[in-house]
């Protein structure tokens, strides 16, 4: 009887293991995504409407940023009427931060002046007389009105420095690409694929303008105006002249590349010569006083005792 029970238990064990394996296989099969269904869904799913696509964006992009831009545009109508073209050029040279328009920038100046002036007025009226409070409030209004201009100037300076630094390397790649047989537009596209900086984005804008039907001359002229960098304007003028006169583009690019590298070396030497003069002020006002305190500090009590005696 014991001998007949062993085969029976063995068969039951094998059947149990088989059942467990089938269950696990079915569970994993149910969890595995149906590739055919997913492929069909890519063709059968309905397209989202414009409203649904807009609702998928973050609330900051849907509500707060458009409301802030509308408020700045409204305040800009009451600001000082400046040269819109000059302000637009300055914003382009700064890289159009935040997609701000000239009217919105004027509104930013007005809004910041009101906020800062009223804030200082509320703070100073509690602890000062009316005349002093009004004086500080006027300083707050002027400071708030001028801060955006200072910020914009810093952005322009920073962007020009970045473009000037990247231009020699970009011209080297342009020259090598043109000498290898590529057309000038394809060489520009090669530069945009190689780097992702301010200069490459401007080259992308040039290629986009050419694709939209503008001539290469107009697109390059706009490039010089948008950047405001003298080296870029020299480069665009040379390319335009070579295109008009039929001069070899590779020779012009090689000449421009050598000149840009020479100018960068000259700027580095000029900065090195200015370093001692710039180091003079921190040495006089920061380092020398600390040295005097360390060297003459122990002698000060003795000198005071001698004069006291």
mmCIF file of C-alpha atoms in Angstrom:
data_model
loop_
_atom_site.group_PDB
_atom_site.id
_atom_site.type_symbol
_atom_site.label_atom_id
_atom_site.label_comp_id
_atom_site.label_asym_id
_atom_site.label_seq_id
_atom_site.Cartn_x
_atom_site.Cartn_y
_atom_site.Cartn_z
ATOM 1 C CA UNK A 1 0.000 0.000 0.000
ATOM 2 C CA UNK A 2 2.882 2.281 0.811
ATOM 3 C CA UNK A 3 4.424 1.459 -2.577
ATOM 4 C CA UNK A 4 1.168 2.434 -4.386
ATOM 5 C CA UNK A 5 0.867 5.724 -2.482
ATOM 6 C CA UNK A 6 4.238 7.045 -3.629
ATOM 7 C CA UNK A 7 3.431 7.136 -7.387
ATOM 8 C CA UNK A 8 0.055 8.694 -6.615
ATOM 9 C CA UNK A 9 1.612 11.486 -4.556
ATOM 10 C CA UNK A 10 4.264 12.015 -7.250
ATOM 11 C CA UNK A 11 1.592 12.364 -9.938
ATOM 12 C CA UNK A 12 -0.397 14.768 -7.778
ATOM 13 C CA UNK A 13 2.719 16.867 -7.157
ATOM 14 C CA UNK A 14 3.524 17.060 -10.870
ATOM 15 C CA UNK A 15 -0.097 18.006 -11.659
ATOM 16 C CA UNK A 16 -0.052 20.680 -8.924
ATOM 17 C CA UNK A 17 3.179 22.178 -10.252
ATOM 18 C CA UNK A 18 1.746 22.185 -13.774
ATOM 19 C CA UNK A 19 -1.431 23.939 -12.586
ATOM 20 C CA UNK A 20 0.603 26.572 -10.728
ATOM 21 C CA UNK A 21 2.755 27.149 -13.817
ATOM 22 C CA UNK A 22 -0.327 27.568 -16.018
ATOM 23 C CA UNK A 23 -1.821 30.088 -13.560
ATOM 24 C CA UNK A 24 1.415 32.099 -13.428
ATOM 25 C CA UNK A 25 1.644 32.053 -17.231
ATOM 26 C CA UNK A 26 -1.928 33.326 -17.580
ATOM 27 C CA UNK A 27 -1.371 36.092 -15.040
ATOM 28 C CA UNK A 28 1.773 37.263 -16.793
ATOM 29 C CA UNK A 29 -0.025 37.026 -20.113
ATOM 30 C CA UNK A 30 -2.810 39.243 -18.812
ATOM 31 C CA UNK A 31 -0.317 41.823 -17.494
ATOM 32 C CA UNK A 32 1.681 41.915 -20.731
ATOM 33 C CA UNK A 33 0.483 44.768 -22.951
ATOM 34 C CA UNK A 34 -1.224 43.804 -26.119
ATOM 35 C CA UNK A 35 1.087 45.092 -28.833
ATOM 36 C CA UNK A 36 -1.516 44.716 -31.539
ATOM 37 C CA UNK A 37 -4.063 46.702 -29.537
ATOM 38 C CA UNK A 38 -1.557 49.434 -28.846
ATOM 39 C CA UNK A 39 -0.653 49.625 -32.505
ATOM 40 C CA UNK A 40 -4.298 49.836 -33.481
ATOM 41 C CA UNK A 41 -4.921 52.532 -30.871
ATOM 42 C CA UNK A 42 -2.323 54.724 -32.517
ATOM 43 C CA UNK A 43 -4.483 54.753 -35.629
ATOM 44 C CA UNK A 44 -7.946 54.647 -34.081
ATOM 45 C CA UNK A 45 -7.585 57.083 -31.168
ATOM 46 C CA UNK A 46 -9.254 60.390 -31.792
ATOM 47 C CA UNK A 47 -7.210 63.559 -32.019
ATOM 48 C CA UNK A 48 -7.367 65.912 -29.074
ATOM 49 C CA UNK A 49 -9.128 69.204 -29.592
ATOM 50 C CA UNK A 50 -7.397 72.544 -29.154
ATOM 51 C CA UNK A 51 -9.146 73.077 -25.832
ATOM 52 C CA UNK A 52 -8.035 69.679 -24.521
ATOM 53 C CA UNK A 53 -4.453 70.331 -25.595
ATOM 54 C CA UNK A 54 -4.532 73.673 -23.826
ATOM 55 C CA UNK A 55 -5.916 72.102 -20.644
ATOM 56 C CA UNK A 56 -2.992 69.679 -20.592
ATOM 57 C CA UNK A 57 -0.544 72.543 -20.098
ATOM 58 C CA UNK A 58 0.464 73.648 -16.576
ATOM 59 C CA UNK A 59 -1.725 76.232 -14.888
ATOM 60 C CA UNK A 60 1.194 78.659 -14.848
ATOM 61 C CA UNK A 61 1.393 78.653 -18.660
ATOM 62 C CA UNK A 62 -2.396 78.746 -19.095
ATOM 63 C CA UNK A 63 -3.444 81.432 -16.617
ATOM 64 C CA UNK A 64 -0.750 83.305 -14.733
ATOM 65 C CA UNK A 65 1.740 84.062 -17.500
ATOM 66 C CA UNK A 66 -0.910 85.272 -20.035
ATOM 67 C CA UNK A 67 -2.568 87.362 -17.305
ATOM 68 C CA UNK A 68 0.772 88.926 -16.355
ATOM 69 C CA UNK A 69 1.577 89.701 -19.996
ATOM 70 C CA UNK A 70 -1.856 91.270 -20.511
ATOM 71 C CA UNK A 71 -1.390 93.397 -17.387
ATOM 72 C CA UNK A 72 2.042 94.554 -18.531
ATOM 73 C CA UNK A 73 0.688 95.414 -21.980
ATOM 74 C CA UNK A 74 -2.069 97.485 -20.363
ATOM 75 C CA UNK A 75 0.383 99.346 -18.118
ATOM 76 C CA UNK A 76 2.668 99.919 -21.083
ATOM 77 C CA UNK A 77 0.023 102.056 -22.764
ATOM 78 C CA UNK A 78 0.281 104.567 -19.917
ATOM 79 C CA UNK A 79 4.072 104.664 -19.819
ATOM 80 C CA UNK A 80 6.453 107.080 -21.461
ATOM 81 C CA UNK A 81 6.378 106.902 -25.249
ATOM 82 C CA UNK A 82 9.854 105.858 -26.312
ATOM 83 C CA UNK A 83 11.287 104.826 -29.634
ATOM 84 C CA UNK A 84 9.574 101.479 -30.145
ATOM 85 C CA UNK A 85 12.005 100.460 -32.874
ATOM 86 C CA UNK A 86 15.051 101.131 -30.715
ATOM 87 C CA UNK A 87 13.516 99.285 -27.782
ATOM 88 C CA UNK A 88 12.615 96.368 -30.046
ATOM 89 C CA UNK A 89 16.230 96.239 -31.262
ATOM 90 C CA UNK A 90 17.492 96.215 -27.668
ATOM 91 C CA UNK A 91 15.139 93.358 -26.804
ATOM 92 C CA UNK A 92 16.340 91.426 -29.847
ATOM 93 C CA UNK A 93 19.949 91.961 -28.821
ATOM 94 C CA UNK A 94 19.038 90.621 -25.363
ATOM 95 C CA UNK A 95 17.524 87.503 -26.955
ATOM 96 C CA UNK A 96 13.846 88.460 -26.402
ATOM 97 C CA UNK A 97 13.759 87.185 -22.794
ATOM 98 C CA UNK A 98 10.353 85.731 -21.983
ATOM 99 C CA UNK A 99 8.962 86.787 -25.369
ATOM 100 C CA UNK A 100 8.412 90.297 -24.024
ATOM 101 C CA UNK A 101 7.353 93.063 -26.414
ATOM 102 C CA UNK A 102 8.328 96.755 -26.235
ATOM 103 C CA UNK A 103 4.902 97.665 -24.825
ATOM 104 C CA UNK A 104 5.185 94.957 -22.193
ATOM 105 C CA UNK A 105 8.680 96.154 -21.255
ATOM 106 C CA UNK A 106 7.382 99.697 -20.723
ATOM 107 C CA UNK A 107 4.574 98.202 -18.648
ATOM 108 C CA UNK A 108 7.159 96.306 -16.598
ATOM 109 C CA UNK A 109 8.952 99.558 -15.839
ATOM 110 C CA UNK A 110 5.726 101.294 -14.821
ATOM 111 C CA UNK A 111 4.514 98.371 -12.723
ATOM 112 C CA UNK A 112 7.819 97.925 -10.910
ATOM 113 C CA UNK A 113 8.003 101.659 -10.215
ATOM 114 C CA UNK A 114 4.495 101.650 -8.728
ATOM 115 C CA UNK A 115 5.108 98.554 -6.605
ATOM 116 C CA UNK A 116 8.473 99.691 -5.255
ATOM 117 C CA UNK A 117 7.366 103.285 -4.711
ATOM 118 C CA UNK A 118 4.162 102.349 -2.879
ATOM 119 C CA UNK A 119 5.981 99.742 -0.800
ATOM 120 C CA UNK A 120 8.594 102.261 0.357
ATOM 121 C CA UNK A 121 5.833 104.797 1.026
ATOM 122 C CA UNK A 122 3.954 102.408 3.293
ATOM 123 C CA UNK A 123 7.129 101.505 5.195
ATOM 124 C CA UNK A 124 8.466 105.044 5.626
ATOM 125 C CA UNK A 125 5.175 106.715 6.628
ATOM 126 C CA UNK A 126 5.135 104.703 9.844
ATOM 127 C CA UNK A 127 8.550 105.871 11.065
ATOM 128 C CA UNK A 128 9.332 109.163 9.297
ATOM 129 C CA UNK A 129 7.858 112.531 8.633
ATOM 130 C CA UNK A 130 5.837 113.176 5.512
ATOM 131 C CA UNK A 131 8.579 115.099 3.689
ATOM 132 C CA UNK A 132 11.205 112.415 4.298
ATOM 133 C CA UNK A 133 8.744 109.657 3.386
ATOM 134 C CA UNK A 134 7.910 111.394 0.093
ATOM 135 C CA UNK A 135 11.616 111.771 -0.685
ATOM 136 C CA UNK A 136 12.272 108.062 -0.174
ATOM 137 C CA UNK A 137 9.133 107.243 -2.154
ATOM 138 C CA UNK A 138 10.391 109.281 -5.107
ATOM 139 C CA UNK A 139 13.704 107.418 -4.911
ATOM 140 C CA UNK A 140 11.745 104.149 -4.936
ATOM 141 C CA UNK A 141 9.710 105.195 -7.989
ATOM 142 C CA UNK A 142 12.835 106.216 -9.915
ATOM 143 C CA UNK A 143 14.719 103.088 -8.872
ATOM 144 C CA UNK A 144 11.847 100.814 -9.887
ATOM 145 C CA UNK A 145 11.538 102.596 -13.219
ATOM 146 C CA UNK A 146 15.259 102.267 -14.007
ATOM 147 C CA UNK A 147 15.910 98.715 -12.789
ATOM 148 C CA UNK A 148 14.472 97.002 -15.914
ATOM 149 C CA UNK A 149 16.703 99.136 -18.139
ATOM 150 C CA UNK A 150 19.761 98.142 -16.113
ATOM 151 C CA UNK A 151 18.733 94.483 -16.260
ATOM 152 C CA UNK A 152 18.203 94.689 -20.028
ATOM 153 C CA UNK A 153 21.632 96.265 -20.504
ATOM 154 C CA UNK A 154 23.246 93.457 -18.517
ATOM 155 C CA UNK A 155 21.416 90.844 -20.607
ATOM 156 C CA UNK A 156 22.594 92.514 -23.825
ATOM 157 C CA UNK A 157 26.186 92.658 -22.568
ATOM 158 C CA UNK A 158 26.112 89.019 -21.458
ATOM 159 C CA UNK A 159 24.661 87.821 -24.760
ATOM 160 C CA UNK A 160 27.138 89.837 -26.846
ATOM 161 C CA UNK A 161 29.997 88.357 -24.861
ATOM 162 C CA UNK A 162 28.688 84.829 -25.437
ATOM 163 C CA UNK A 163 28.315 85.411 -29.195
ATOM 164 C CA UNK A 164 31.754 87.008 -29.485
ATOM 165 C CA UNK A 165 33.332 84.064 -27.673
ATOM 166 C CA UNK A 166 31.612 81.453 -29.870
ATOM 167 C CA UNK A 167 32.176 83.180 -33.222
ATOM 168 C CA UNK A 168 35.795 82.079 -33.998
ATOM 169 C CA UNK A 169 35.032 78.387 -33.465
ATOM 170 C CA UNK A 170 31.868 78.672 -35.548
ATOM 171 C CA UNK A 171 33.805 80.337 -38.367
ATOM 172 C CA UNK A 172 36.393 77.546 -38.260
ATOM 173 C CA UNK A 173 33.677 74.939 -38.703
ATOM 174 C CA UNK A 174 32.038 77.009 -41.441
ATOM 175 C CA UNK A 175 35.343 77.305 -43.293
ATOM 176 C CA UNK A 176 36.104 73.576 -43.002
ATOM 177 C CA UNK A 177 32.596 72.646 -44.154
ATOM 178 C CA UNK A 178 32.690 74.973 -47.170
ATOM 179 C CA UNK A 179 36.187 73.806 -48.144
ATOM 180 C CA UNK A 180 34.903 70.213 -47.920
ATOM 181 C CA UNK A 181 32.300 71.013 -50.588
ATOM 182 C CA UNK A 182 29.190 72.008 -48.643
ATOM 183 C CA UNK A 183 27.141 75.029 -49.613
ATOM 184 C CA UNK A 184 27.075 77.995 -47.248
ATOM 185 C CA UNK A 185 23.528 77.269 -46.026
ATOM 186 C CA UNK A 186 24.373 73.631 -45.326
ATOM 187 C CA UNK A 187 27.512 74.748 -43.497
ATOM 188 C CA UNK A 188 25.372 77.028 -41.316
ATOM 189 C CA UNK A 189 23.094 74.105 -40.607
ATOM 190 C CA UNK A 190 26.134 72.041 -39.624
ATOM 191 C CA UNK A 191 27.082 74.698 -37.077
ATOM 192 C CA UNK A 192 23.576 74.698 -35.604
ATOM 193 C CA UNK A 193 23.757 70.922 -35.202
ATOM 194 C CA UNK A 194 27.181 71.079 -33.553
ATOM 195 C CA UNK A 195 26.424 73.627 -30.805
ATOM 196 C CA UNK A 196 23.465 74.936 -28.872
ATOM 197 C CA UNK A 197 24.314 78.492 -27.842
ATOM 198 C CA UNK A 198 23.231 82.029 -28.664
ATOM 199 C CA UNK A 199 25.142 82.142 -31.948
ATOM 200 C CA UNK A 200 23.793 78.810 -33.184
ATOM 201 C CA UNK A 201 20.245 79.958 -32.383
ATOM 202 C CA UNK A 202 20.832 83.087 -34.451
ATOM 203 C CA UNK A 203 22.102 80.931 -37.323
ATOM 204 C CA UNK A 204 18.925 78.864 -37.027
ATOM 205 C CA UNK A 205 16.929 82.072 -37.343
ATOM 206 C CA UNK A 206 18.887 82.959 -40.494
ATOM 207 C CA UNK A 207 18.171 79.552 -42.045
ATOM 208 C CA UNK A 208 14.504 79.845 -41.100
ATOM 209 C CA UNK A 209 14.269 83.269 -42.770
ATOM 210 C CA UNK A 210 15.887 81.904 -45.938
ATOM 211 C CA UNK A 211 13.437 78.989 -46.030
ATOM 212 C CA UNK A 212 10.549 81.420 -45.686
ATOM 213 C CA UNK A 213 11.583 83.219 -48.856
ATOM 214 C CA UNK A 214 13.902 85.991 -47.711
ATOM 215 C CA UNK A 215 17.161 86.508 -49.517
ATOM 216 C CA UNK A 216 20.432 85.564 -47.895
ATOM 217 C CA UNK A 217 21.492 89.205 -47.915
ATOM 218 C CA UNK A 218 18.449 90.355 -45.943
ATOM 219 C CA UNK A 219 18.705 87.457 -43.479
ATOM 220 C CA UNK A 220 22.396 88.164 -42.794
ATOM 221 C CA UNK A 221 21.739 91.892 -42.372
ATOM 222 C CA UNK A 222 19.065 91.103 -39.806
ATOM 223 C CA UNK A 223 21.555 88.812 -38.068
ATOM 224 C CA UNK A 224 23.962 91.715 -37.609
ATOM 225 C CA UNK A 225 21.184 93.963 -36.279
ATOM 226 C CA UNK A 226 19.791 91.335 -33.877
ATOM 227 C CA UNK A 227 23.152 90.549 -32.317
ATOM 228 C CA UNK A 228 24.644 94.034 -32.240
ATOM 229 C CA UNK A 229 28.152 92.501 -32.191
ATOM 230 C CA UNK A 230 30.778 94.240 -34.314
ATOM 231 C CA UNK A 231 32.507 90.971 -35.246
ATOM 232 C CA UNK A 232 29.240 89.458 -36.466
ATOM 233 C CA UNK A 233 28.473 92.567 -38.506
ATOM 234 C CA UNK A 234 31.926 92.390 -40.080
ATOM 235 C CA UNK A 235 31.401 88.716 -40.885
ATOM 236 C CA UNK A 236 27.966 89.267 -42.437
ATOM 237 C CA UNK A 237 29.219 92.232 -44.497
ATOM 238 C CA UNK A 238 32.100 90.128 -45.858
ATOM 239 C CA UNK A 239 29.783 87.219 -46.743
ATOM 240 C CA UNK A 240 27.296 89.538 -48.459
ATOM 241 C CA UNK A 241 30.083 91.199 -50.445
ATOM 242 C CA UNK A 242 31.548 87.836 -51.456
ATOM 243 C CA UNK A 243 28.110 86.645 -52.542
ATOM 244 C CA UNK A 244 27.557 89.750 -54.670
ATOM 245 C CA UNK A 245 31.007 89.801 -56.287
ATOM 246 C CA UNK A 246 31.283 86.054 -56.801
ATOM 247 C CA UNK A 247 34.392 85.690 -54.643
ATOM 248 C CA UNK A 248 35.272 82.255 -53.301
ATOM 249 C CA UNK A 249 33.353 81.759 -50.060
ATOM 250 C CA UNK A 250 36.013 79.482 -48.575
ATOM 251 C CA UNK A 251 38.712 82.183 -48.925
ATOM 252 C CA UNK A 252 36.487 84.787 -47.289
ATOM 253 C CA UNK A 253 35.627 82.451 -44.423
ATOM 254 C CA UNK A 254 39.285 81.506 -43.932
ATOM 255 C CA UNK A 255 40.245 85.185 -43.796
ATOM 256 C CA UNK A 256 37.420 85.988 -41.387
ATOM 257 C CA UNK A 257 38.348 83.040 -39.175
ATOM 258 C CA UNK A 258 41.982 84.177 -38.915
ATOM 259 C CA UNK A 259 40.908 87.749 -38.152
ATOM 260 C CA UNK A 260 38.446 86.655 -35.439
ATOM 261 C CA UNK A 261 41.075 84.541 -33.723
ATOM 262 C CA UNK A 262 43.541 87.418 -33.860
ATOM 263 C CA UNK A 263 40.954 89.744 -32.343
ATOM 264 C CA UNK A 264 40.208 87.251 -29.578
ATOM 265 C CA UNK A 265 43.930 87.050 -28.802
ATOM 266 C CA UNK A 266 44.130 90.843 -28.700
ATOM 267 C CA UNK A 267 41.140 91.033 -26.346
ATOM 268 C CA UNK A 268 42.776 88.473 -24.054
ATOM 269 C CA UNK A 269 46.021 90.469 -23.997
ATOM 270 C CA UNK A 270 44.084 93.652 -23.283
ATOM 271 C CA UNK A 271 42.255 91.991 -20.385
ATOM 272 C CA UNK A 272 45.581 90.715 -19.035
ATOM 273 C CA UNK A 273 47.036 94.231 -19.110
ATOM 274 C CA UNK A 274 44.022 95.581 -17.241
ATOM 275 C CA UNK A 275 44.302 92.955 -14.492
ATOM 276 C CA UNK A 276 46.914 94.809 -12.345
ATOM 277 C CA UNK A 277 44.831 97.996 -12.371
ATOM 278 C CA UNK A 278 41.696 96.094 -11.396
ATOM 279 C CA UNK A 279 43.564 94.300 -8.625
ATOM 280 C CA UNK A 280 44.761 97.617 -7.171
ATOM 281 C CA UNK A 281 41.407 98.568 -5.612
ATOM 282 C CA UNK A 282 40.792 95.342 -3.634
ATOM 283 C CA UNK A 283 44.421 95.365 -2.518
ATOM 284 C CA UNK A 284 44.246 98.934 -1.216
ATOM 285 C CA UNK A 285 40.817 98.724 0.411
ATOM 286 C CA UNK A 286 40.709 95.066 1.548
ATOM 287 C CA UNK A 287 44.113 93.405 1.710
ATOM 288 C CA UNK A 288 46.310 96.259 2.984
ATOM 289 C CA UNK A 289 44.008 97.179 5.923
ATOM 290 C CA UNK A 290 43.992 93.546 7.045
ATOM 291 C CA UNK A 291 47.796 93.421 6.853
ATOM 292 C CA UNK A 292 48.083 96.651 8.831
ATOM 293 C CA UNK A 293 45.821 95.245 11.527
ATOM 294 C CA UNK A 294 47.887 92.055 11.786
ATOM 295 C CA UNK A 295 51.263 93.823 11.747
ATOM 296 C CA UNK A 296 50.513 96.972 13.742
ATOM 297 C CA UNK A 297 47.735 95.579 15.936
ATOM 298 C CA UNK A 298 49.960 94.271 18.760
ATOM 299 C CA UNK A 299 51.832 97.588 18.890
ATOM 300 C CA UNK A 300 48.715 99.747 19.321
ATOM 301 C CA UNK A 301 48.195 98.996 23.066
ATOM 302 C CA UNK A 302 51.857 99.774 23.823
ATOM 303 C CA UNK A 303 51.677 103.060 21.903
ATOM 304 C CA UNK A 304 48.513 104.028 23.776
ATOM 305 C CA UNK A 305 50.178 103.144 27.127
ATOM 306 C CA UNK A 306 53.231 105.204 26.274
ATOM 307 C CA UNK A 307 51.130 108.240 25.383
ATOM 308 C CA UNK A 308 49.012 107.731 28.505
ATOM 309 C CA UNK A 309 52.025 107.616 30.772
#
